[in-house]
Structure formats: structure tokens, C-alpha cells
CSV table of C-alpha atoms in Angstrom, one decimal:
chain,number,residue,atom,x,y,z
Q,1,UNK,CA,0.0,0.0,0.0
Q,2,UNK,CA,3.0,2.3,0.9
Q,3,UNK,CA,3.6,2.5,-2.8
Q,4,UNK,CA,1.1,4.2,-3.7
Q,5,UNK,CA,1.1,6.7,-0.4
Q,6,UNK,CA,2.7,10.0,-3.2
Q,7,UNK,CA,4.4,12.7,-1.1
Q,8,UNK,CA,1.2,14.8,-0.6
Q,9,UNK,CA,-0.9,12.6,0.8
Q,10,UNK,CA,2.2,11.8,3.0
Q,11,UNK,CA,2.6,15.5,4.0
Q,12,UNK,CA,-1.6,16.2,4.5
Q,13,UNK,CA,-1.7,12.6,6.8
Q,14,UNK,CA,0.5,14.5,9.1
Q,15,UNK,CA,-1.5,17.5,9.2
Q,16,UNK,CA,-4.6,15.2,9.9
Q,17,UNK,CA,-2.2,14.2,12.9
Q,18,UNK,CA,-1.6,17.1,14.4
Q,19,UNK,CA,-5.5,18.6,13.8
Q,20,UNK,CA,-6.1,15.0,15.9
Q,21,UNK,CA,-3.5,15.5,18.4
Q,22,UNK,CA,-5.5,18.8,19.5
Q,23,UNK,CA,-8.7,17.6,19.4
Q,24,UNK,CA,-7.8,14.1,21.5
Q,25,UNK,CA,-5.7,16.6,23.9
Q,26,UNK,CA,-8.9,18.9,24.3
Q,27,UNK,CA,-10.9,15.3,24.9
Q,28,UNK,CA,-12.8,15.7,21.7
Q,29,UNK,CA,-14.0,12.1,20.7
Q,30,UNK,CA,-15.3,12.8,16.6
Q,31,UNK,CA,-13.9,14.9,13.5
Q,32,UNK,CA,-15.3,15.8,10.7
Q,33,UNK,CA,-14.3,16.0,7.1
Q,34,UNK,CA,-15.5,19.9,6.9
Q,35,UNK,CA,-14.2,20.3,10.4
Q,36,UNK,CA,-10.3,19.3,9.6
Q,37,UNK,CA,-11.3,21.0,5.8
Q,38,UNK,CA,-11.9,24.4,7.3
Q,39,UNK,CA,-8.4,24.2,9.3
Q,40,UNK,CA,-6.8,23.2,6.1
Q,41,UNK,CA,-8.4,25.1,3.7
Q,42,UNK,CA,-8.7,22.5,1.4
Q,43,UNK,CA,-11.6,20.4,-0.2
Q,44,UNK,CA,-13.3,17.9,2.1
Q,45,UNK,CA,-13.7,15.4,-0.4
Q,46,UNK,CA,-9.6,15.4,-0.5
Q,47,UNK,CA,-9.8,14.8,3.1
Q,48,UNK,CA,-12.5,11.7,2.9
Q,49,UNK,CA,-10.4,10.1,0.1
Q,50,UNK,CA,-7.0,10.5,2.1
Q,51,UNK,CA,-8.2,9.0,4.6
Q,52,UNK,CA,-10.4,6.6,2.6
Q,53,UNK,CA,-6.8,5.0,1.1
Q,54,UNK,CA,-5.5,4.4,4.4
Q,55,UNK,CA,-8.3,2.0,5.5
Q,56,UNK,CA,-10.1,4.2,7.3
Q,57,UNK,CA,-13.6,4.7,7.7
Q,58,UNK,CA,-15.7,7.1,9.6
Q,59,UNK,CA,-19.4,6.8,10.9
Q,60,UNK,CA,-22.2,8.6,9.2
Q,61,UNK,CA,-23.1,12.4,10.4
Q,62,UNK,CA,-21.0,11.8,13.4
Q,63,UNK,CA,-17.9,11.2,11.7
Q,64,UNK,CA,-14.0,10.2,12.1
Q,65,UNK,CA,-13.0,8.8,15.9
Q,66,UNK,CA,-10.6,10.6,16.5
Q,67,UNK,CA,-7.9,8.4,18.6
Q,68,UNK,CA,-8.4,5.2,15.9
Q,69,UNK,CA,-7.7,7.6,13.4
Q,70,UNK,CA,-4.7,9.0,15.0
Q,71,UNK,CA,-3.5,5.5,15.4
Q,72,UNK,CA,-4.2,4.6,12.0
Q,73,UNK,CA,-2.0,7.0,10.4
Q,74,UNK,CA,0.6,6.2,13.0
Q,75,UNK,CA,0.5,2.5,11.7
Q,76,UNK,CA,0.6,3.7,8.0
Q,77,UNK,CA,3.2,6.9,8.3
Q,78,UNK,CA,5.3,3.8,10.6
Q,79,UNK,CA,5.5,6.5,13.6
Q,80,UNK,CA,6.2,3.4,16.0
Q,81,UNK,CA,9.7,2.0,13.4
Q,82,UNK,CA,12.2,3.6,15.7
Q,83,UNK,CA,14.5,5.4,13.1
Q,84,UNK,CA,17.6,6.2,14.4
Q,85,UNK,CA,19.7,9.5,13.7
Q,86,UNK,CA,22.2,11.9,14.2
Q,87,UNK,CA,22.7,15.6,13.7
Q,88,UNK,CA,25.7,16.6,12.0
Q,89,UNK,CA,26.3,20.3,12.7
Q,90,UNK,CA,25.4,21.7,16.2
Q,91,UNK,CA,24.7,25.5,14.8
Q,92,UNK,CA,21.3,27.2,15.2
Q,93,UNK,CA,19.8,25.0,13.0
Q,94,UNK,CA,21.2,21.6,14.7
Q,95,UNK,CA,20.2,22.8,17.9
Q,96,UNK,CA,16.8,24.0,16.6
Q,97,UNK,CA,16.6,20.2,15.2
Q,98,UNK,CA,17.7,18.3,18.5
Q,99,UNK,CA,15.3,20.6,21.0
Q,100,UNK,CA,12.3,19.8,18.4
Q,101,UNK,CA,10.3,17.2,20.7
Q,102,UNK,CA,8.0,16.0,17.7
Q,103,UNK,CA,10.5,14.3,16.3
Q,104,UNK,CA,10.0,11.5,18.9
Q,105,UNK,CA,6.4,11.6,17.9
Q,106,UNK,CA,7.2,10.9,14.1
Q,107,UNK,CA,9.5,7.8,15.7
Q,108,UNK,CA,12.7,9.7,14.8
Q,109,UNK,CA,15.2,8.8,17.8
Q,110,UNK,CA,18.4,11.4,17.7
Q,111,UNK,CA,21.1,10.0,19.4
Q,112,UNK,CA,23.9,12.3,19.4
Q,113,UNK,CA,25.0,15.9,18.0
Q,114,UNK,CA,28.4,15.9,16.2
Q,115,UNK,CA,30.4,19.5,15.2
Q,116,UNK,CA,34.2,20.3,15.5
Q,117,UNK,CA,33.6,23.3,18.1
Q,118,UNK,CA,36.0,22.3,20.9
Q,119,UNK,CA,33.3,24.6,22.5
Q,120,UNK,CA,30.2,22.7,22.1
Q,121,UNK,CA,31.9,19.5,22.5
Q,122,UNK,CA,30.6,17.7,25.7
Q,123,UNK,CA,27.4,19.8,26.1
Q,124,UNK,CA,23.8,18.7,25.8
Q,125,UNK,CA,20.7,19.7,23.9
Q,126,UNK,CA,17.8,18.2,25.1
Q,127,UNK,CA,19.4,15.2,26.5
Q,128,UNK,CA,21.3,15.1,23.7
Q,129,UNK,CA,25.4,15.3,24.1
Q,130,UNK,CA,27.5,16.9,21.3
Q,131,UNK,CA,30.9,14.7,20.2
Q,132,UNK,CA,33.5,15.5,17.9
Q,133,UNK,CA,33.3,14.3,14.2
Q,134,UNK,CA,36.1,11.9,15.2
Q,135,UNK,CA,34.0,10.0,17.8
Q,136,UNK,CA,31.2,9.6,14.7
Q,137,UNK,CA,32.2,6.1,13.7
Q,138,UNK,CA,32.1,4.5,16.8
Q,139,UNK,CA,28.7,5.6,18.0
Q,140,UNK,CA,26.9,5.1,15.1
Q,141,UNK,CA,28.4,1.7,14.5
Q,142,UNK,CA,27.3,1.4,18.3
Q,143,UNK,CA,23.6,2.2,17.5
Q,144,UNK,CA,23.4,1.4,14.5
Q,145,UNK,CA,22.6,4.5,12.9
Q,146,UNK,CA,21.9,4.7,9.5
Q,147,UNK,CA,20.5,8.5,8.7
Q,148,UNK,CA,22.4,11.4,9.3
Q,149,UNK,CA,20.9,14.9,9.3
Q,150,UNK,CA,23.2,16.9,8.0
Q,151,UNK,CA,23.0,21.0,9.3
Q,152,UNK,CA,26.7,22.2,8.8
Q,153,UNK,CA,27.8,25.3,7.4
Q,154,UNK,CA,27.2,25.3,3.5
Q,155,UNK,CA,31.4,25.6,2.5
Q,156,UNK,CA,31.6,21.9,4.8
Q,157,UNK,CA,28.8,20.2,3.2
Q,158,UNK,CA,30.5,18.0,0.6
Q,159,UNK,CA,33.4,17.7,3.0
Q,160,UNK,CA,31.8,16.2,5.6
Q,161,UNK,CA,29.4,14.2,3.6
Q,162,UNK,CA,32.0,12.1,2.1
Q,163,UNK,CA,32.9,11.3,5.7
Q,164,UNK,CA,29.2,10.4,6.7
Q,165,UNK,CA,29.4,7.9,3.9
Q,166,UNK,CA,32.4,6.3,4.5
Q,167,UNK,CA,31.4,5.6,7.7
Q,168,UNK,CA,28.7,3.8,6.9
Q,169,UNK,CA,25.4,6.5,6.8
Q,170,UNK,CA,23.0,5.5,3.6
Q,171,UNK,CA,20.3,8.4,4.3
Q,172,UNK,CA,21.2,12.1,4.5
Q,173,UNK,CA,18.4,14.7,5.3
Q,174,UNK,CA,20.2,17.5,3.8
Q,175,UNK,CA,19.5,21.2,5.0
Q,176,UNK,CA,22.6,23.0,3.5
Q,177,UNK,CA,21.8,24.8,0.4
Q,178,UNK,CA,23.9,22.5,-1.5
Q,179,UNK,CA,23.6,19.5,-3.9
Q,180,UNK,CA,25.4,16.3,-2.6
Q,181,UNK,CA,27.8,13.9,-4.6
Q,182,UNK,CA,27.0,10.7,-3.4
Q,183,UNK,CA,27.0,7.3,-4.5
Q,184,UNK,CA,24.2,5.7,-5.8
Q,185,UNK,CA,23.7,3.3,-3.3
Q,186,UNK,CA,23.0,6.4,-0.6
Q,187,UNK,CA,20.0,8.4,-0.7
Q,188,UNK,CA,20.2,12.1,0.0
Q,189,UNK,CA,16.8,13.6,0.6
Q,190,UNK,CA,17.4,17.5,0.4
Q,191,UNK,CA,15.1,19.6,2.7
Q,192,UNK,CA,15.5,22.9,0.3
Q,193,UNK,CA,13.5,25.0,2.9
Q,194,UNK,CA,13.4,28.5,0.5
Q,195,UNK,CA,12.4,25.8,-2.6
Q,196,UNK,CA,9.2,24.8,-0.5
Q,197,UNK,CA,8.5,28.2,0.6
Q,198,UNK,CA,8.8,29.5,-3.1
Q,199,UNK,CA,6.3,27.2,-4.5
Q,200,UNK,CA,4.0,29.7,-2.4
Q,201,UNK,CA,5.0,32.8,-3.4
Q,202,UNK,CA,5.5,32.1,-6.8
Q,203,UNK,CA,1.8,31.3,-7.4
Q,204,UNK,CA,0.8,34.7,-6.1
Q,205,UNK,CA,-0.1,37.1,-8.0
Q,206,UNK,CA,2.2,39.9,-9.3
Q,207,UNK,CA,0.1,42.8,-7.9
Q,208,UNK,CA,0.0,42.0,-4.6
Q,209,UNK,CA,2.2,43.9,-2.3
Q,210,UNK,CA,5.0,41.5,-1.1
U,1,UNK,CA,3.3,30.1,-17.6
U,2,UNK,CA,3.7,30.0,-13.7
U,3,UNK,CA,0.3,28.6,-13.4
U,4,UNK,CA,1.9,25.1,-14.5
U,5,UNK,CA,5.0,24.8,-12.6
U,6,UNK,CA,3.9,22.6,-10.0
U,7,UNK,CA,5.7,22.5,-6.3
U,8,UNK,CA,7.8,19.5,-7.7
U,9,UNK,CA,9.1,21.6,-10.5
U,10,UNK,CA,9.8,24.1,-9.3
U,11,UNK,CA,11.8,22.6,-6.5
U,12,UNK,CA,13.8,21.0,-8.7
U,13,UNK,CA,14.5,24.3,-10.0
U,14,UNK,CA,15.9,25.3,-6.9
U,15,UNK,CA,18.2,22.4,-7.0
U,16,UNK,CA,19.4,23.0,-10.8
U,17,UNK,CA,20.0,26.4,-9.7
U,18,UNK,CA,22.2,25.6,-6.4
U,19,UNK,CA,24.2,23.5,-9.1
U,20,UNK,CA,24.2,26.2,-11.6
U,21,UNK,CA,25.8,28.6,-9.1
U,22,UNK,CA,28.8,25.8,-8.2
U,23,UNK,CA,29.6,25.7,-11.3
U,24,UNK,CA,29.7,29.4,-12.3
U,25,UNK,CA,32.0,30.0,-9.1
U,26,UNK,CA,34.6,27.3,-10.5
U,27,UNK,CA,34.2,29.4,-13.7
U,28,UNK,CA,32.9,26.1,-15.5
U,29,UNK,CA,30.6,27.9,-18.8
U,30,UNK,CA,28.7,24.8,-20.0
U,31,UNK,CA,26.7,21.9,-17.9
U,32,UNK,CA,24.8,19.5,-19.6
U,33,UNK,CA,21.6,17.8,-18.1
U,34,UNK,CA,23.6,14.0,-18.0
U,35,UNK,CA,25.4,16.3,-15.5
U,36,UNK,CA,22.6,17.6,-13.3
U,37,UNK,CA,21.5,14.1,-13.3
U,38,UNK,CA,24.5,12.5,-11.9
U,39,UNK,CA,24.3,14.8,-9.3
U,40,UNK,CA,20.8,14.7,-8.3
U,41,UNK,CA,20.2,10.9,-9.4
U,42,UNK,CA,17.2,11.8,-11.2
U,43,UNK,CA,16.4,11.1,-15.1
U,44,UNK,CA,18.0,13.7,-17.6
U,45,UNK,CA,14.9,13.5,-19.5
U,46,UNK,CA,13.1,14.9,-16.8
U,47,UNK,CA,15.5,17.8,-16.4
U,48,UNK,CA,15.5,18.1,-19.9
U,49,UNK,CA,11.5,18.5,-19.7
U,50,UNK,CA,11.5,20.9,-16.9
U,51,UNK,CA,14.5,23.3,-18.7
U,52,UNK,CA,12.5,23.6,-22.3
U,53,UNK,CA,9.5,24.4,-19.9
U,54,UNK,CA,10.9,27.6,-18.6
U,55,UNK,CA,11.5,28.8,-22.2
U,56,UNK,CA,15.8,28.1,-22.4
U,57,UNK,CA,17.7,25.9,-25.1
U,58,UNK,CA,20.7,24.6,-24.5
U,59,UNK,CA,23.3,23.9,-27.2
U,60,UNK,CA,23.9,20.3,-29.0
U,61,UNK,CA,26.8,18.7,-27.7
U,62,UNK,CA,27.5,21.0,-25.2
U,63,UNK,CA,24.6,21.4,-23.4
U,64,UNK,CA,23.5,24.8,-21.1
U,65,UNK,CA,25.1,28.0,-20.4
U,66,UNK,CA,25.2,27.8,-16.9
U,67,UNK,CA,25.1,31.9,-16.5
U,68,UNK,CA,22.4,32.3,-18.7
U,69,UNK,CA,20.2,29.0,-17.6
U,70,UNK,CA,20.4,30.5,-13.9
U,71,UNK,CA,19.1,34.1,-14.7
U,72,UNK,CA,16.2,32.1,-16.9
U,73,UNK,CA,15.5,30.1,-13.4
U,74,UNK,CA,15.9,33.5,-11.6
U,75,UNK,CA,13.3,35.1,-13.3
U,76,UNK,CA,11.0,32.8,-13.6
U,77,UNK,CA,10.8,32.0,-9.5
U,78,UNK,CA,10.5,35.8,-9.1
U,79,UNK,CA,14.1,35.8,-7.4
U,80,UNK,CA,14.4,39.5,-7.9
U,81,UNK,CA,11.2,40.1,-6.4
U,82,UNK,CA,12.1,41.4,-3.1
U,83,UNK,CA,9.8,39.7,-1.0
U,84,UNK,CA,10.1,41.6,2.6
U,85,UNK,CA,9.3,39.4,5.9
U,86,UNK,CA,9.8,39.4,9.7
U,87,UNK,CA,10.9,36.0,11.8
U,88,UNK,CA,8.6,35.6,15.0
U,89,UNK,CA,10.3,33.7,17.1
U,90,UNK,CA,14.2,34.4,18.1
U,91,UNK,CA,14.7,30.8,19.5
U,92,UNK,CA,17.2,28.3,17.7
U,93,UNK,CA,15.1,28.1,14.7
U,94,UNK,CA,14.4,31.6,14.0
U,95,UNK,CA,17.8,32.6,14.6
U,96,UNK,CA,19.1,29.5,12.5
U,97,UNK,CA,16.8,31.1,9.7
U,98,UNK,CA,17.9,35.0,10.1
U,99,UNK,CA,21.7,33.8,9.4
U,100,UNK,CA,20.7,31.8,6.4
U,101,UNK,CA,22.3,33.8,3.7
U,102,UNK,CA,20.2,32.1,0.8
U,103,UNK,CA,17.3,33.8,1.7
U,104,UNK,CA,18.3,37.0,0.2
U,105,UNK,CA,19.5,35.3,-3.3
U,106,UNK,CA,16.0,34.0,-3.1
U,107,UNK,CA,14.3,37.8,-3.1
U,108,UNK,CA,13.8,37.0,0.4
U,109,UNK,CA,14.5,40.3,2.9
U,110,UNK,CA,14.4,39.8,6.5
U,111,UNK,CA,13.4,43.1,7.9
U,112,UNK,CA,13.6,41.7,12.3
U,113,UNK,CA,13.2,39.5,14.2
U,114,UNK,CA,10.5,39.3,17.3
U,115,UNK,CA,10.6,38.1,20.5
U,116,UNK,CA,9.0,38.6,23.8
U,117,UNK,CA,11.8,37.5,26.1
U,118,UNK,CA,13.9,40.9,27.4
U,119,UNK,CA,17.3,39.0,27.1
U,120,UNK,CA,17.1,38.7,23.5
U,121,UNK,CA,15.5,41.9,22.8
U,122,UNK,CA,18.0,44.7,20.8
U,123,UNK,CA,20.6,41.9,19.8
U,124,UNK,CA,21.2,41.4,16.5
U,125,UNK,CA,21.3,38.2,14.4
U,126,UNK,CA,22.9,38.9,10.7
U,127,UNK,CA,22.3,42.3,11.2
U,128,UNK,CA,19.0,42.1,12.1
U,129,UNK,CA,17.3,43.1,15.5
U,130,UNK,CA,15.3,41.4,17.4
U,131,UNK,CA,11.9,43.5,18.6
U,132,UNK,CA,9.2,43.2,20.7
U,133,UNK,CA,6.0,41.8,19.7
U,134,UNK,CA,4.9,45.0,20.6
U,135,UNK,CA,6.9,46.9,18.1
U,136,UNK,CA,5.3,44.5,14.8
U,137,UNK,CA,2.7,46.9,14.0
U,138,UNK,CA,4.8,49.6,13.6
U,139,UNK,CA,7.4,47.6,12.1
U,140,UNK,CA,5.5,45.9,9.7
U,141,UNK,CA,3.5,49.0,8.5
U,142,UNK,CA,6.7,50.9,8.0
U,143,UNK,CA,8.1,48.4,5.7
U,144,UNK,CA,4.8,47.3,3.9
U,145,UNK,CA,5.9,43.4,5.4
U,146,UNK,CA,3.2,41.3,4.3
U,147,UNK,CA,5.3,37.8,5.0
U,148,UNK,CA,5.7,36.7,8.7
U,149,UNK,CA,8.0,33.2,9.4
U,150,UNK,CA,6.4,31.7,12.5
U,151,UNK,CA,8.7,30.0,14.2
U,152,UNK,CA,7.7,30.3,18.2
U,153,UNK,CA,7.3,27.3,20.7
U,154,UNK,CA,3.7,25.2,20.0
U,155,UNK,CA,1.7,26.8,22.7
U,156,UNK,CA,1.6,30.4,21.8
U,157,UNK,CA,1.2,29.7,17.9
U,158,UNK,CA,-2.6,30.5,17.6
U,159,UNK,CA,-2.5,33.4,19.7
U,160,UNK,CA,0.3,35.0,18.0
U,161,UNK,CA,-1.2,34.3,14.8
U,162,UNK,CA,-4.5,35.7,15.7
U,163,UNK,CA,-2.0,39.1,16.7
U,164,UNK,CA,-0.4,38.8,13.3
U,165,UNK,CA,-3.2,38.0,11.2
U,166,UNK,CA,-4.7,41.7,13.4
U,167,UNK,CA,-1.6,43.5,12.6
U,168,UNK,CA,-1.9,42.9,8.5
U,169,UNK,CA,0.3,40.0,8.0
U,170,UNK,CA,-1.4,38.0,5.2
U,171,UNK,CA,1.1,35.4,4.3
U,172,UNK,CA,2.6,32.9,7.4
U,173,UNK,CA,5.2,30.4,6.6
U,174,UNK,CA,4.5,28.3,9.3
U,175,UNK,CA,7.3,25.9,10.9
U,176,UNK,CA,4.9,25.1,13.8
U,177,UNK,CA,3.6,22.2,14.0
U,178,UNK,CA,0.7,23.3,15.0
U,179,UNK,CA,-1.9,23.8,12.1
U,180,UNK,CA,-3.1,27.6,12.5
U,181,UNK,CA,-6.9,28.4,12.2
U,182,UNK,CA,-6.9,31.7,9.8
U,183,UNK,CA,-9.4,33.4,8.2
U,184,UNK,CA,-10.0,32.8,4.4
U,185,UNK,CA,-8.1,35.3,3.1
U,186,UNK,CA,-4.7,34.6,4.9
U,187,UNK,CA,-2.5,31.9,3.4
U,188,UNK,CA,-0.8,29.0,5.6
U,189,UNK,CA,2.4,27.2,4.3
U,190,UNK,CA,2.9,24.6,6.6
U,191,UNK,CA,6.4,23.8,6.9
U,192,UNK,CA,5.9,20.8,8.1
U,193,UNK,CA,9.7,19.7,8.1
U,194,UNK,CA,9.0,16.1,9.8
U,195,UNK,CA,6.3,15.5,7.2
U,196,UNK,CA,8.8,16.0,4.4
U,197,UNK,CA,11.5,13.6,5.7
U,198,UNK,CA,8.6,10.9,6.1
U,199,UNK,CA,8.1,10.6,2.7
U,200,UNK,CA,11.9,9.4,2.4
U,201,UNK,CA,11.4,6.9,5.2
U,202,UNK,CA,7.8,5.4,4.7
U,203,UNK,CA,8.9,4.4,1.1
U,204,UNK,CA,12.0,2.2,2.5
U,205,UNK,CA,11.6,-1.5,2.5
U,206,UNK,CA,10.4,-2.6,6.5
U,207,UNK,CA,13.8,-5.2,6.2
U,208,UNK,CA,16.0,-2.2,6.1
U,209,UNK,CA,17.5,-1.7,9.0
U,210,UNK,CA,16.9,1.9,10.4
């Protein structure tokens, strides 16, 4: 079924998740289509056919229960695989990454913080201690980490990406602003923040003020 | 045209230009799409597609000009539209986002940052100070700023959207995750950055270990 799951039902699912989150935390029982439609701003009949794929069904006029829906996207979004990770780059953004709690939500696990600040070596973000690059190899050989999220300064990038992959990291969520040279066997999924935020401003009209 | 470049597109756009500009700093004239594809293990055809799309040839045999191909991509996304905004929110994030350079070769122009904790207020990140909340209105009427970047901790994102949405702000790139309730007329992007990566991971095989 995953196969079929494209990248913006993906990204609505999770939307539905967080819309559910609020209403289970405020001890809300039922959704509605309209209800999570109005929050969105997008067609209902989207939302019904999203959630349709997943397996999900609601009840007539009363609609969607709202913790088995939670749960279902959970099961289909695989929030409960543990996926394990490290930052590499302990900068604003790193940091900003490491504090952000709903990563454990999404079943992202981040072990460790890596940079080559003699500073920031030894200190912890959320729990999370920051080692030198050198100490890389042994802890995620130790854990078994496999994705690296990669948050260094954009003239390290390639640098320091050739190092991930020798030691062993096949996933790279890229957030410098530049394109990767990897080998084919290592995937390299680049986060482009402005590029997403573009695809907004680009449809508006000239005349607005911006 | 821009009614057809779709949020795929033109995020692959971004990424041709990130190349483009590599290649113009090593002083390299030409890049053909076999090349872009190598780098960003996608089909040349498709790159191919997307470059005849926007309007620019490239030469047989040698393939683009990258100087030429990159103003063609900078027109098209409206890069030298300066598109004013204010960060609210000086935590990791927003700070992480006021020192990222590539904003500006986007069209994007930070005007401040906003904050309600006294330490931070009257520092300067990149050159740009961090206000008050109380301040916005006067801010963002001064400089016409129609963009706000929402980057504050969950609990105080409605309420300081409700303030913003008040103040005039009628575009939110939202890195919440918390899905805003706006009136019609204001647009949400969600950022969403979790959502993103999940598309990477939900589409790896379940023997894969992660």
C-alpha cells in the first residue's frame, strides 16, 4: 500500500495528525471531514479520500473517531519503526533540530549531536550530548545509525558528507543549500526550505504587495 | 506560464539552480543535463522537460550555459522580487533562519526578528534586531511586510497568529507544527519539516534496518 502513499498525501496525513492531536488533547471524541477541511483550507472530499486509502472509515453524520484515526495514520506513516539518527552540525539549526520534541512523535530517535567546536563538544541539547566528528564512527556503528541529518555550514557540506558515507550512513536529510555527490547506493533527501517556501510565493499574483 | 510549474518543479528548479551557481563559481561555462542528473540521481529526460519548460535551449553537444540557464531560473521564481518578511520567534530556529544567507539570493528580505523574552530583545542576528512583539505593528506598516516566518514554541502559535493576522500580516510560513486556524483570506504554508522527511522513510523497505 506504501507505494502508492505520493508525497502529498504523506505530508496532508500529518497535518490530519496534528489537527487529531488537538482535538484528543482537548478530549474531543469525533472529526469531521468539513471540520479538519476548514483548518486546512482545502476540499473535504480530498480529506475523505485521504483517509479513505488508508483504510479508514468514519461513521455517518457523526464522523471520524478521533484516537483510531490518530492510530491509524501512525500504523501507516510507521511513527512506531524507531528510526535512528544523528545531527551533524550543532549551529542554530542543529540545535533548533535536537530541541524539536515532535520528532520523537514521528518515531525519529536522535542520538547524538556531532560539530568540530572544541566549545560545544561535551554539552547537551535536550538530552542530547555533542561529540567530535572523530567520535562519529564509533557511535553510530554502536547504535546502529543509519541517517544522518546533515546542518553544517554550506562551504563543509560536501566535506563532511564524504565522511558520513564512508562511515557507513545511507540516508542524508540534507538542510545545506547545497547538492550532494554521493553514490548511488545512498540516498540524499534534500530539505531545500526556500524551494518549499517558493512554491507559495510564486503562485501569487504579481500585484500583490509583497 | 507559472500557473503550471507545480511544487515539484519548481523545487527542482531550486536544485538546478544551487548547481548552476557551483559551477559558475569554479568558472565552469557549460553543464549539460547527463550532469545535473549524476548529481541529483534523477532522469535527464526529466530535467530536460523541466528546462524547455521555462522557455531556455541549451546547445547540442554542449549542453546549457550555466550563466544564462540560472538568470532564466531567476526570473522565472520571481528571485528578484524582493519579497520583505519578519521572523517571530528568536529561538534556535528563528535565529538558525535569520543567518541563512540564501534567503536573500532567493528575493527573500528579513526586515527583524521578534521576540518577547527581554534578554534577546535589541541583539542582532545577521544584522537584524530582534523587537518586541509590541513593536510588529509599527514595524511591519513601515516596511509594507506582508510575510511573517512563524517560528515560536507550539503553545503560543494560535495566539500569535490571531495578533499577526490583526496586525496585516497576510502570508505565514508556518514551521509550527501546530496547524493555524486563519481566516480565508490569509495563506498557511505549513512547513511541516517532519512531514517531508517521512516521505523518504515510509517508502524504505520494513527489512531495512533503520
Amino acid at each position: 500500500m506504501h507505494k502508492v502513499l505520493t508525497d502529498k498525501i504523506i505530508n496532508r496525513l500529518t497535518l490530519y495528525h496534528s489537527i487529531l492531536s488537538d482535538y484528543i488533547e482537548k478530549e474531543i471524541e469525533y472529526i469531521s471531514s468539513p471540520q479538519i477541511a476548514d483548518l486546512l483550507h482545502i476540499d473535504n472530499t480530498q480529506i475523505r479520500k485521504d483517509i479513505a486509502m488508508i483504510g479508514y472509515k468514519g461513521k455517518c453524520k457523526v464522523g471520524y473517531k478521533t484516537g483510531e484515526l490518530k492510530c491509524k495514520i501512525e500504523a501507516t506513516l510507521k511513527f512506531k519503526t524507531v528510526k535512528t539518527a544523528v545531527i551533524v552540525g550543532a549551529g542554530n539549526l542543529g540545535m533548533a533540530l535536537a530541541k524539536y520534541d515532535n520528532f520523537e512523535a514521528y518515531g525519529f530517535k536522535i542520538t547524538a549531536l556531532f560539530d568540530n567546536d572544541p566549545v560545544k563538544i561535551g554539552i547537551k541539547i535536550n538530552e542530547k550530548e555533542v561529540f567530535n566528528l572523530n567520535e562519529l564512527q564509533f557511535i553510530i556503528d554502536k547504535f546502529s545509525v543509519k541517517i544522518a541529518i546533515l546542518t553544517v555550514p554550506r562551504k563543509f557540506a560536501q566535506k563532511v558528507t564524504d565522511f558520513l558515507v564512508n562511515a557507513g550512513i545511507k540516508y542524508i536529510w540534507n538542510f545545506t543549500p547545497c547538492v550532494l555527490n554521493v553514490p548511488d547506493n545512498i540516498q540524499v533527501w534534500n530539505e531545500n526550505l526556500i524551494g518549499n517556501f517558493l512554491q507559495f510565493t510564486v503562485g501569487v499574483e504579481d500585484n500583490q504587495t509583497f
